[in-house]
Amino acid sequence: MYLWIRVDLNDPHLIVSGRVSGVLLVSRSESSNIRFAIGPFLVHTEQMDSGEFEFSVPVGHALPSEGETLRIGVAVRFQWSSNGTSENTVVHISSMSISGGFSLEWDRSPNCAEIADVNLIEDEGGEIISVYSICSDDITDPQSLEVRAHSSDNSTLLAYGEGGLLMIEPEDEASGTAEVFVQVIDEVGNSWTDSFFVEVEPVMDPPEFGYVPGILYIELGESGVIVPEIFDPDTEALSITTSKSWASVNDTGEIVLQPVETGEHLLTISVTDGNSMITRDMVIIVTSKPDLLVESMEIRIGGLEADDLENGDVLEVIGFIRNQGRATAQNVSFYCMLNGILVGTGEISQLDPGGLSMATCDIQLIGNSEVAIFTVEIDGTNSIEETIEGNNVHSVEFPIVDPNTGPDDGNASSTIVALSIVAILFSLAALQMSPKSPKKEFQRKK
């Protein structure tokens, strides 16, 4: 025994509305009806009653196959008994339609060729895959297919769709393997899915210089430090060298400069990561300055160094000037002062490095001061740029005595007084020790 089941997806209905008018007094309405048929199938029988009628019946089973003609028939059956009197009966069909049908289209999923694994090289760009040439669909045009994609490792590469293009973009300075999942979707939502692997091969990038000064000034005898900015994303073990023996590199990567001669020097800095090397040139300008120093002072009278000074003395104030710098000093001015008052000036035309010269001023002591402070100052106008500016002044202090009461007068007076006292005492002692004269009695006359 076989059971046939028909599933009607469309479920169409025949919908009819109308009315019956006229005289039905003698007709047998229970035996009179309106019949509706589709093709060979009677789909509905409507009893004929006076007035309006309307019905809706399923007719999916009666619809013809695709390509055949749809035929709908309407018939009326009357049955009556009559005594011969005429009667009029009219059946009006106001509307008749079939509803509930819809069109079914079978849409298959897109079909694409398998995407092979992709090999890329770090920092050399990604890849664009067009689905127009590898995918097809039974309804949707290839130009209208949509691509969606994502990567299993976004730190290595990004994968995404732009319309019908599959975009693969490696991240900067990244390498490794990631799986890309891709989905191709047609206009009704059917999809094709696949995955493939993308390998990004690593590349050892060369180091790169950031900021390095182009010119650097250093005073001879001093040291300078350069901290170059160097970038290398692949290694931290960088080797730094220089073209000058006086430019050394310490453990922290700083370049210590200790030049040994003045002038303009081209310094080449080289950096290597073991695979590639980069260089950067810079100019080191080494300068030198004099350093003037008043080493000592002398006060002379008649060419001899004085120990004591008196008012009225004509003196030579001599300052011994040394250049302890590394450059020659030209036109070195000096000033001589007594108790803060300028009493003489002069100039040393040239003083070579390490050289010693005398700054001499002639002064006559005039005044009532008991102390004289002599000062020698060089380069008082600061016209010479020196290594050290705070050693250009030197002072000495001398006591001054009155020429009328020289320093030995008090001692001489004391000596004279002492000798006088001794002489008086000696005279008195001599008188006591001398012979006595005869004593004559004095007689008083009466």
PDB file of C-alpha atoms in Angstrom, residues 30-237:
ATOM      1  CA  GLU A  30     -31.541  22.984  -2.262  1.00  0.00           C
ATOM      2  CA  SER A  31     -31.128  21.376  -5.663  1.00  0.00           C
ATOM      3  CA  SER A  32     -29.995  24.537  -7.492  1.00  0.00           C
ATOM      4  CA  ASN A  33     -26.336  25.564  -7.237  1.00  0.00           C
ATOM      5  CA  ILE A  34     -23.386  27.294  -8.843  1.00  0.00           C
ATOM      6  CA  ARG A  35     -20.380  25.116  -9.622  1.00  0.00           C
ATOM      7  CA  PHE A  36     -16.762  26.217 -10.063  1.00  0.00           C
ATOM      8  CA  ALA A  37     -14.089  24.054 -11.718  1.00  0.00           C
ATOM      9  CA  ILE A  38     -10.428  24.399 -12.585  1.00  0.00           C
ATOM     10  CA  GLY A  39      -9.553  22.153 -15.430  1.00  0.00           C
ATOM     11  CA  PRO A  40     -11.110  18.759 -14.757  1.00  0.00           C
ATOM     12  CA  PHE A  41     -11.396  19.436 -11.012  1.00  0.00           C
ATOM     13  CA  LEU A  42     -14.644  20.613  -9.409  1.00  0.00           C
ATOM     14  CA  VAL A  43     -13.322  22.854  -6.699  1.00  0.00           C
ATOM     15  CA  HIS A  44     -16.528  24.352  -5.201  1.00  0.00           C
ATOM     16  CA  THR A  45     -20.310  24.141  -5.280  1.00  0.00           C
ATOM     17  CA  GLU A  46     -22.217  27.165  -4.021  1.00  0.00           C
ATOM     18  CA  GLN A  47     -25.889  26.665  -3.099  1.00  0.00           C
ATOM     19  CA  MET A  48     -28.079  29.092  -4.920  1.00  0.00           C
ATOM     20  CA  ASP A  49     -29.835  31.403  -2.531  1.00  0.00           C
ATOM     21  CA  SER A  50     -31.140  34.812  -3.223  1.00  0.00           C
ATOM     22  CA  GLY A  51     -28.703  37.518  -2.235  1.00  0.00           C
ATOM     23  CA  GLU A  52     -24.961  37.930  -2.100  1.00  0.00           C
ATOM     24  CA  PHE A  53     -22.458  35.149  -1.709  1.00  0.00           C
ATOM     25  CA  GLU A  54     -18.680  34.918  -1.251  1.00  0.00           C
ATOM     26  CA  PHE A  55     -16.295  32.049  -0.711  1.00  0.00           C
ATOM     27  CA  SER A  56     -12.607  31.143  -0.749  1.00  0.00           C
ATOM     28  CA  VAL A  57     -11.450  27.589  -1.385  1.00  0.00           C
ATOM     29  CA  PRO A  58      -7.967  26.092  -1.793  1.00  0.00           C
ATOM     30  CA  VAL A  59      -7.176  25.170  -5.387  1.00  0.00           C
ATOM     31  CA  GLY A  60      -3.516  24.277  -5.283  1.00  0.00           C
ATOM     32  CA  HIS A  61      -4.228  20.676  -6.185  1.00  0.00           C
ATOM     33  CA  ALA A  62      -6.118  21.757  -9.293  1.00  0.00           C
ATOM     34  CA  LEU A  63      -3.578  24.176 -10.747  1.00  0.00           C
ATOM     35  CA  PRO A  64      -1.975  23.026 -13.983  1.00  0.00           C
ATOM     36  CA  SER A  65       1.716  22.295 -14.322  1.00  0.00           C
ATOM     37  CA  GLU A  66       4.228  24.892 -15.502  1.00  0.00           C
ATOM     38  CA  GLY A  67       3.574  25.786 -19.133  1.00  0.00           C
ATOM     39  CA  GLU A  68      -0.020  24.532 -19.234  1.00  0.00           C
ATOM     40  CA  THR A  69      -3.137  26.724 -19.580  1.00  0.00           C
ATOM     41  CA  LEU A  70      -5.189  27.631 -16.561  1.00  0.00           C
ATOM     42  CA  ARG A  71      -8.925  27.132 -17.296  1.00  0.00           C
ATOM     43  CA  ILE A  72     -11.636  28.120 -14.835  1.00  0.00           C
ATOM     44  CA  GLY A  73     -15.230  27.097 -15.448  1.00  0.00           C
ATOM     45  CA  VAL A  74     -18.466  28.325 -13.866  1.00  0.00           C
ATOM     46  CA  ALA A  75     -21.760  26.461 -14.294  1.00  0.00           C
ATOM     47  CA  VAL A  76     -25.278  26.946 -12.902  1.00  0.00           C
ATOM     48  CA  ARG A  77     -27.737  24.149 -12.204  1.00  0.00           C
ATOM     49  CA  PHE A  78     -31.419  24.999 -11.788  1.00  0.00           C
ATOM     50  CA  GLN A  79     -34.151  22.656 -10.616  1.00  0.00           C
ATOM     51  CA  TRP A  80     -37.705  23.887 -10.091  1.00  0.00           C
ATOM     52  CA  SER A  81     -41.369  23.025 -10.252  1.00  0.00           C
ATOM     53  CA  SER A  82     -43.658  25.468 -11.993  1.00  0.00           C
ATOM     54  CA  ASN A  83     -47.326  25.987 -12.716  1.00  0.00           C
ATOM     55  CA  GLY A  84     -46.418  27.715 -15.924  1.00  0.00           C
ATOM     56  CA  THR A  85     -45.809  31.148 -14.532  1.00  0.00           C
ATOM     57  CA  SER A  86     -42.634  32.715 -15.933  1.00  0.00           C
ATOM     58  CA  GLU A  87     -39.705  33.380 -13.583  1.00  0.00           C
ATOM     59  CA  ASN A  88     -36.386  35.285 -13.940  1.00  0.00           C
ATOM     60  CA  THR A  89     -33.265  34.263 -12.008  1.00  0.00           C
ATOM     61  CA  VAL A  90     -29.864  35.920 -12.553  1.00  0.00           C
ATOM     62  CA  VAL A  91     -26.468  34.898 -11.118  1.00  0.00           C
ATOM     63  CA  HIS A  92     -23.986  37.797 -10.974  1.00  0.00           C
ATOM     64  CA  ILE A  93     -20.238  37.041 -10.545  1.00  0.00           C
ATOM     65  CA  SER A  94     -18.800  40.264  -9.194  1.00  0.00           C
ATOM     66  CA  SER A  95     -15.151  39.115  -8.843  1.00  0.00           C
ATOM     67  CA  MET A  96     -13.098  36.014  -9.152  1.00  0.00           C
ATOM     68  CA  SER A  97      -9.380  35.712  -8.350  1.00  0.00           C
ATOM     69  CA  ILE A  98      -6.698  33.309  -7.215  1.00  0.00           C
ATOM     70  CA  SER A  99      -4.563  34.447  -4.238  1.00  0.00           C
ATOM     71  CA  GLY A 100      -1.870  33.028  -1.985  1.00  0.00           C
ATOM     72  CA  GLY A 101       0.569  32.032  -4.679  1.00  0.00           C
ATOM     73  CA  PHE A 102       4.251  32.962  -4.715  1.00  0.00           C
ATOM     74  CA  SER A 103       7.220  32.273  -6.924  1.00  0.00           C
ATOM     75  CA  LEU A 104       9.992  29.974  -5.751  1.00  0.00           C
ATOM     76  CA  GLU A 105      13.518  30.334  -7.061  1.00  0.00           C
ATOM     77  CA  TRP A 106      16.242  27.902  -6.150  1.00  0.00           C
ATOM     78  CA  ASP A 107      19.475  29.811  -5.472  1.00  0.00           C
ATOM     79  CA  ARG A 108      22.674  27.902  -5.010  1.00  0.00           C
ATOM     80  CA  SER A 109      25.618  29.053  -2.909  1.00  0.00           C
ATOM     81  CA  PRO A 110      28.546  30.742  -4.655  1.00  0.00           C
ATOM     82  CA  ASN A 111      31.240  28.453  -5.917  1.00  0.00           C
ATOM     83  CA  CYS A 112      34.880  29.545  -5.692  1.00  0.00           C
ATOM     84  CA  ALA A 113      38.204  28.016  -6.553  1.00  0.00           C
ATOM     85  CA  GLU A 114      40.344  27.024  -3.588  1.00  0.00           C
ATOM     86  CA  ILE A 115      42.648  29.802  -2.432  1.00  0.00           C
ATOM     87  CA  ALA A 116      46.218  28.600  -2.098  1.00  0.00           C
ATOM     88  CA  ASP A 117      48.432  29.475   0.849  1.00  0.00           C
ATOM     89  CA  VAL A 118      50.190  32.831   0.546  1.00  0.00           C
ATOM     90  CA  ASN A 119      53.829  33.665   1.282  1.00  0.00           C
ATOM     91  CA  LEU A 120      54.784  37.263   2.004  1.00  0.00           C
ATOM     92  CA  ILE A 121      57.993  39.031   3.030  1.00  0.00           C
ATOM     93  CA  GLU A 122      58.104  41.370   5.991  1.00  0.00           C
ATOM     94  CA  ASP A 123      57.816  45.074   5.104  1.00  0.00           C
ATOM     95  CA  GLU A 124      57.235  44.357   1.400  1.00  0.00           C
ATOM     96  CA  GLY A 125      53.464  44.881   1.311  1.00  0.00           C
ATOM     97  CA  GLY A 126      50.466  42.560   1.272  1.00  0.00           C
ATOM     98  CA  GLU A 127      48.267  40.927  -1.345  1.00  0.00           C
ATOM     99  CA  ILE A 128      44.879  41.581  -2.961  1.00  0.00           C
ATOM    100  CA  ILE A 129      42.797  38.634  -4.198  1.00  0.00           C
ATOM    101  CA  SER A 130      39.820  39.339  -6.465  1.00  0.00           C
ATOM    102  CA  VAL A 131      36.882  36.936  -6.183  1.00  0.00           C
ATOM    103  CA  TYR A 132      35.606  38.052  -9.581  1.00  0.00           C
ATOM    104  CA  SER A 133      37.992  35.705 -11.313  1.00  0.00           C
ATOM    105  CA  ILE A 134      37.755  32.726  -8.942  1.00  0.00           C
ATOM    106  CA  CYS A 135      34.060  32.737  -7.909  1.00  0.00           C
ATOM    107  CA  SER A 136      30.747  32.259  -9.690  1.00  0.00           C
ATOM    108  CA  ASP A 137      27.071  32.115  -8.689  1.00  0.00           C
ATOM    109  CA  ASP A 138      23.957  30.803 -10.418  1.00  0.00           C
ATOM    110  CA  ILE A 139      22.081  34.093  -9.946  1.00  0.00           C
ATOM    111  CA  THR A 140      24.331  36.806  -8.514  1.00  0.00           C
ATOM    112  CA  ASP A 141      26.799  38.440 -10.880  1.00  0.00           C
ATOM    113  CA  PRO A 142      30.432  37.927  -9.742  1.00  0.00           C
ATOM    114  CA  GLN A 143      30.867  41.707  -9.557  1.00  0.00           C
ATOM    115  CA  SER A 144      28.120  41.786  -6.913  1.00  0.00           C
ATOM    116  CA  LEU A 145      29.574  39.104  -4.637  1.00  0.00           C
ATOM    117  CA  GLU A 146      30.653  40.290  -1.209  1.00  0.00           C
ATOM    118  CA  VAL A 147      33.831  39.178   0.561  1.00  0.00           C
ATOM    119  CA  ARG A 148      34.286  38.986   4.314  1.00  0.00           C
ATOM    120  CA  ALA A 149      37.485  37.822   6.011  1.00  0.00           C
ATOM    121  CA  HIS A 150      39.394  37.880   9.275  1.00  0.00           C
ATOM    122  CA  SER A 151      42.804  36.770  10.511  1.00  0.00           C
ATOM    123  CA  SER A 152      43.594  34.379  13.324  1.00  0.00           C
ATOM    124  CA  ASP A 153      46.418  36.693  14.465  1.00  0.00           C
ATOM    125  CA  ASN A 154      45.899  40.413  13.981  1.00  0.00           C
ATOM    126  CA  SER A 155      49.328  41.171  15.417  1.00  0.00           C
ATOM    127  CA  THR A 156      50.869  39.470  12.376  1.00  0.00           C
ATOM    128  CA  LEU A 157      48.463  40.486   9.601  1.00  0.00           C
ATOM    129  CA  LEU A 158      45.017  41.900   8.933  1.00  0.00           C
ATOM    130  CA  ALA A 159      42.488  40.319   6.559  1.00  0.00           C
ATOM    131  CA  TYR A 160      39.263  41.972   5.434  1.00  0.00           C
ATOM    132  CA  GLY A 161      37.010  42.378   2.418  1.00  0.00           C
ATOM    133  CA  GLU A 162      36.370  45.450   0.297  1.00  0.00           C
ATOM    134  CA  GLY A 163      33.487  44.699  -2.016  1.00  0.00           C
ATOM    135  CA  GLY A 164      34.674  41.790  -4.112  1.00  0.00           C
ATOM    136  CA  LEU A 165      38.323  42.088  -3.044  1.00  0.00           C
ATOM    137  CA  LEU A 166      40.103  40.123  -0.326  1.00  0.00           C
ATOM    138  CA  MET A 167      42.710  42.348   1.338  1.00  0.00           C
ATOM    139  CA  ILE A 168      45.719  40.880   3.198  1.00  0.00           C
ATOM    140  CA  GLU A 169      47.935  43.408   5.007  1.00  0.00           C
ATOM    141  CA  PRO A 170      50.921  42.361   7.169  1.00  0.00           C
ATOM    142  CA  GLU A 171      51.583  44.495  10.224  1.00  0.00           C
ATOM    143  CA  ASP A 172      54.733  46.628  10.325  1.00  0.00           C
ATOM    144  CA  GLU A 173      57.838  44.852  11.573  1.00  0.00           C
ATOM    145  CA  ALA A 174      55.864  41.625  12.104  1.00  0.00           C
ATOM    146  CA  SER A 175      56.478  38.106  10.857  1.00  0.00           C
ATOM    147  CA  GLY A 176      54.981  34.672  11.423  1.00  0.00           C
ATOM    148  CA  THR A 177      52.064  32.525  10.235  1.00  0.00           C
ATOM    149  CA  ALA A 178      48.348  33.278  10.480  1.00  0.00           C
ATOM    150  CA  GLU A 179      45.214  31.574   9.143  1.00  0.00           C
ATOM    151  CA  VAL A 180      42.811  33.661   7.082  1.00  0.00           C
ATOM    152  CA  PHE A 181      39.111  32.761   7.126  1.00  0.00           C
ATOM    153  CA  VAL A 182      37.197  33.981   4.077  1.00  0.00           C
ATOM    154  CA  GLN A 183      33.483  34.065   3.248  1.00  0.00           C
ATOM    155  CA  VAL A 184      31.966  34.919  -0.153  1.00  0.00           C
ATOM    156  CA  ILE A 185      28.288  35.930   0.001  1.00  0.00           C
ATOM    157  CA  ASP A 186      25.776  36.329  -2.848  1.00  0.00           C
ATOM    158  CA  GLU A 187      22.947  38.841  -2.946  1.00  0.00           C
ATOM    159  CA  VAL A 188      20.445  36.612  -1.102  1.00  0.00           C
ATOM    160  CA  GLY A 189      22.853  35.612   1.679  1.00  0.00           C
ATOM    161  CA  ASN A 190      24.113  32.233   0.499  1.00  0.00           C
ATOM    162  CA  SER A 191      27.820  31.900   1.195  1.00  0.00           C
ATOM    163  CA  TRP A 192      30.973  29.982   0.388  1.00  0.00           C
ATOM    164  CA  THR A 193      33.609  29.645   3.109  1.00  0.00           C
ATOM    165  CA  ASP A 194      37.221  28.587   3.096  1.00  0.00           C
ATOM    166  CA  SER A 195      40.495  29.242   4.886  1.00  0.00           C
ATOM    167  CA  PHE A 196      44.145  29.346   3.965  1.00  0.00           C
ATOM    168  CA  PHE A 197      47.466  30.156   5.628  1.00  0.00           C
ATOM    169  CA  VAL A 198      49.610  33.230   5.151  1.00  0.00           C
ATOM    170  CA  GLU A 199      53.279  33.116   6.127  1.00  0.00           C
ATOM    171  CA  VAL A 200      55.212  36.353   6.538  1.00  0.00           C
ATOM    172  CA  GLU A 201      58.941  35.713   6.285  1.00  0.00           C
ATOM    173  CA  PRO A 202      61.083  37.838   8.621  1.00  0.00           C
ATOM    174  CA  VAL A 203      63.636  40.305   7.292  1.00  0.00           C
ATOM    175  CA  MET A 204      66.474  41.768   9.355  1.00  0.00           C
ATOM    176  CA  ASP A 205      65.932  45.507   9.054  1.00  0.00           C
ATOM    177  CA  PRO A 206      69.021  47.727   9.101  1.00  0.00           C
ATOM    178  CA  PRO A 207      69.504  50.151  11.986  1.00  0.00           C
ATOM    179  CA  GLU A 208      68.276  53.701  11.540  1.00  0.00           C
ATOM    180  CA  PHE A 209      69.677  56.946  12.894  1.00  0.00           C
ATOM    181  CA  GLY A 210      67.359  59.312  14.681  1.00  0.00           C
ATOM    182  CA  TYR A 211      68.830  62.602  15.835  1.00  0.00           C
ATOM    183  CA  VAL A 212      72.588  63.129  15.629  1.00  0.00           C
ATOM    184  CA  PRO A 213      73.973  66.704  15.743  1.00  0.00           C
ATOM    185  CA  GLY A 214      75.664  67.858  12.559  1.00  0.00           C
ATOM    186  CA  ILE A 215      78.202  70.148  14.283  1.00  0.00           C
ATOM    187  CA  LEU A 216      79.577  70.098  17.810  1.00  0.00           C
ATOM    188  CA  TYR A 217      81.973  72.597  19.454  1.00  0.00           C
ATOM    189  CA  ILE A 218      84.397  71.394  22.141  1.00  0.00           C
ATOM    190  CA  GLU A 219      87.079  73.258  24.052  1.00  0.00           C
ATOM    191  CA  LEU A 220      90.483  71.621  23.820  1.00  0.00           C
ATOM    192  CA  GLY A 221      91.228  69.888  27.093  1.00  0.00           C
ATOM    193  CA  GLU A 222      87.574  69.342  27.849  1.00  0.00           C
ATOM    194  CA  SER A 223      85.371  66.382  26.939  1.00  0.00           C
ATOM    195  CA  GLY A 224      82.009  66.133  25.224  1.00  0.00           C
ATOM    196  CA  VAL A 225      79.341  63.440  25.037  1.00  0.00           C
ATOM    197  CA  ILE A 226      77.122  62.503  22.092  1.00  0.00           C
ATOM    198  CA  VAL A 227      74.020  60.400  22.718  1.00  0.00           C
ATOM    199  CA  PRO A 228      72.994  59.237  19.232  1.00  0.00           C
ATOM    200  CA  GLU A 229      69.405  58.134  18.636  1.00  0.00           C
ATOM    201  CA  ILE A 230      69.515  54.744  16.888  1.00  0.00           C
ATOM    202  CA  PHE A 231      66.531  52.502  16.116  1.00  0.00           C
ATOM    203  CA  ASP A 232      66.515  48.826  15.168  1.00  0.00           C
ATOM    204  CA  PRO A 233      63.257  46.859  15.545  1.00  0.00           C
ATOM    205  CA  ASP A 234      64.930  43.477  15.152  1.00  0.00           C
ATOM    206  CA  THR A 235      67.886  43.558  17.524  1.00  0.00           C
ATOM    207  CA  GLU A 236      69.233  45.407  20.535  1.00  0.00           C
ATOM    208  CA  ALA A 237      72.791  44.093  20.113  1.00  0.00           C
TER     209      ALA A 237
END
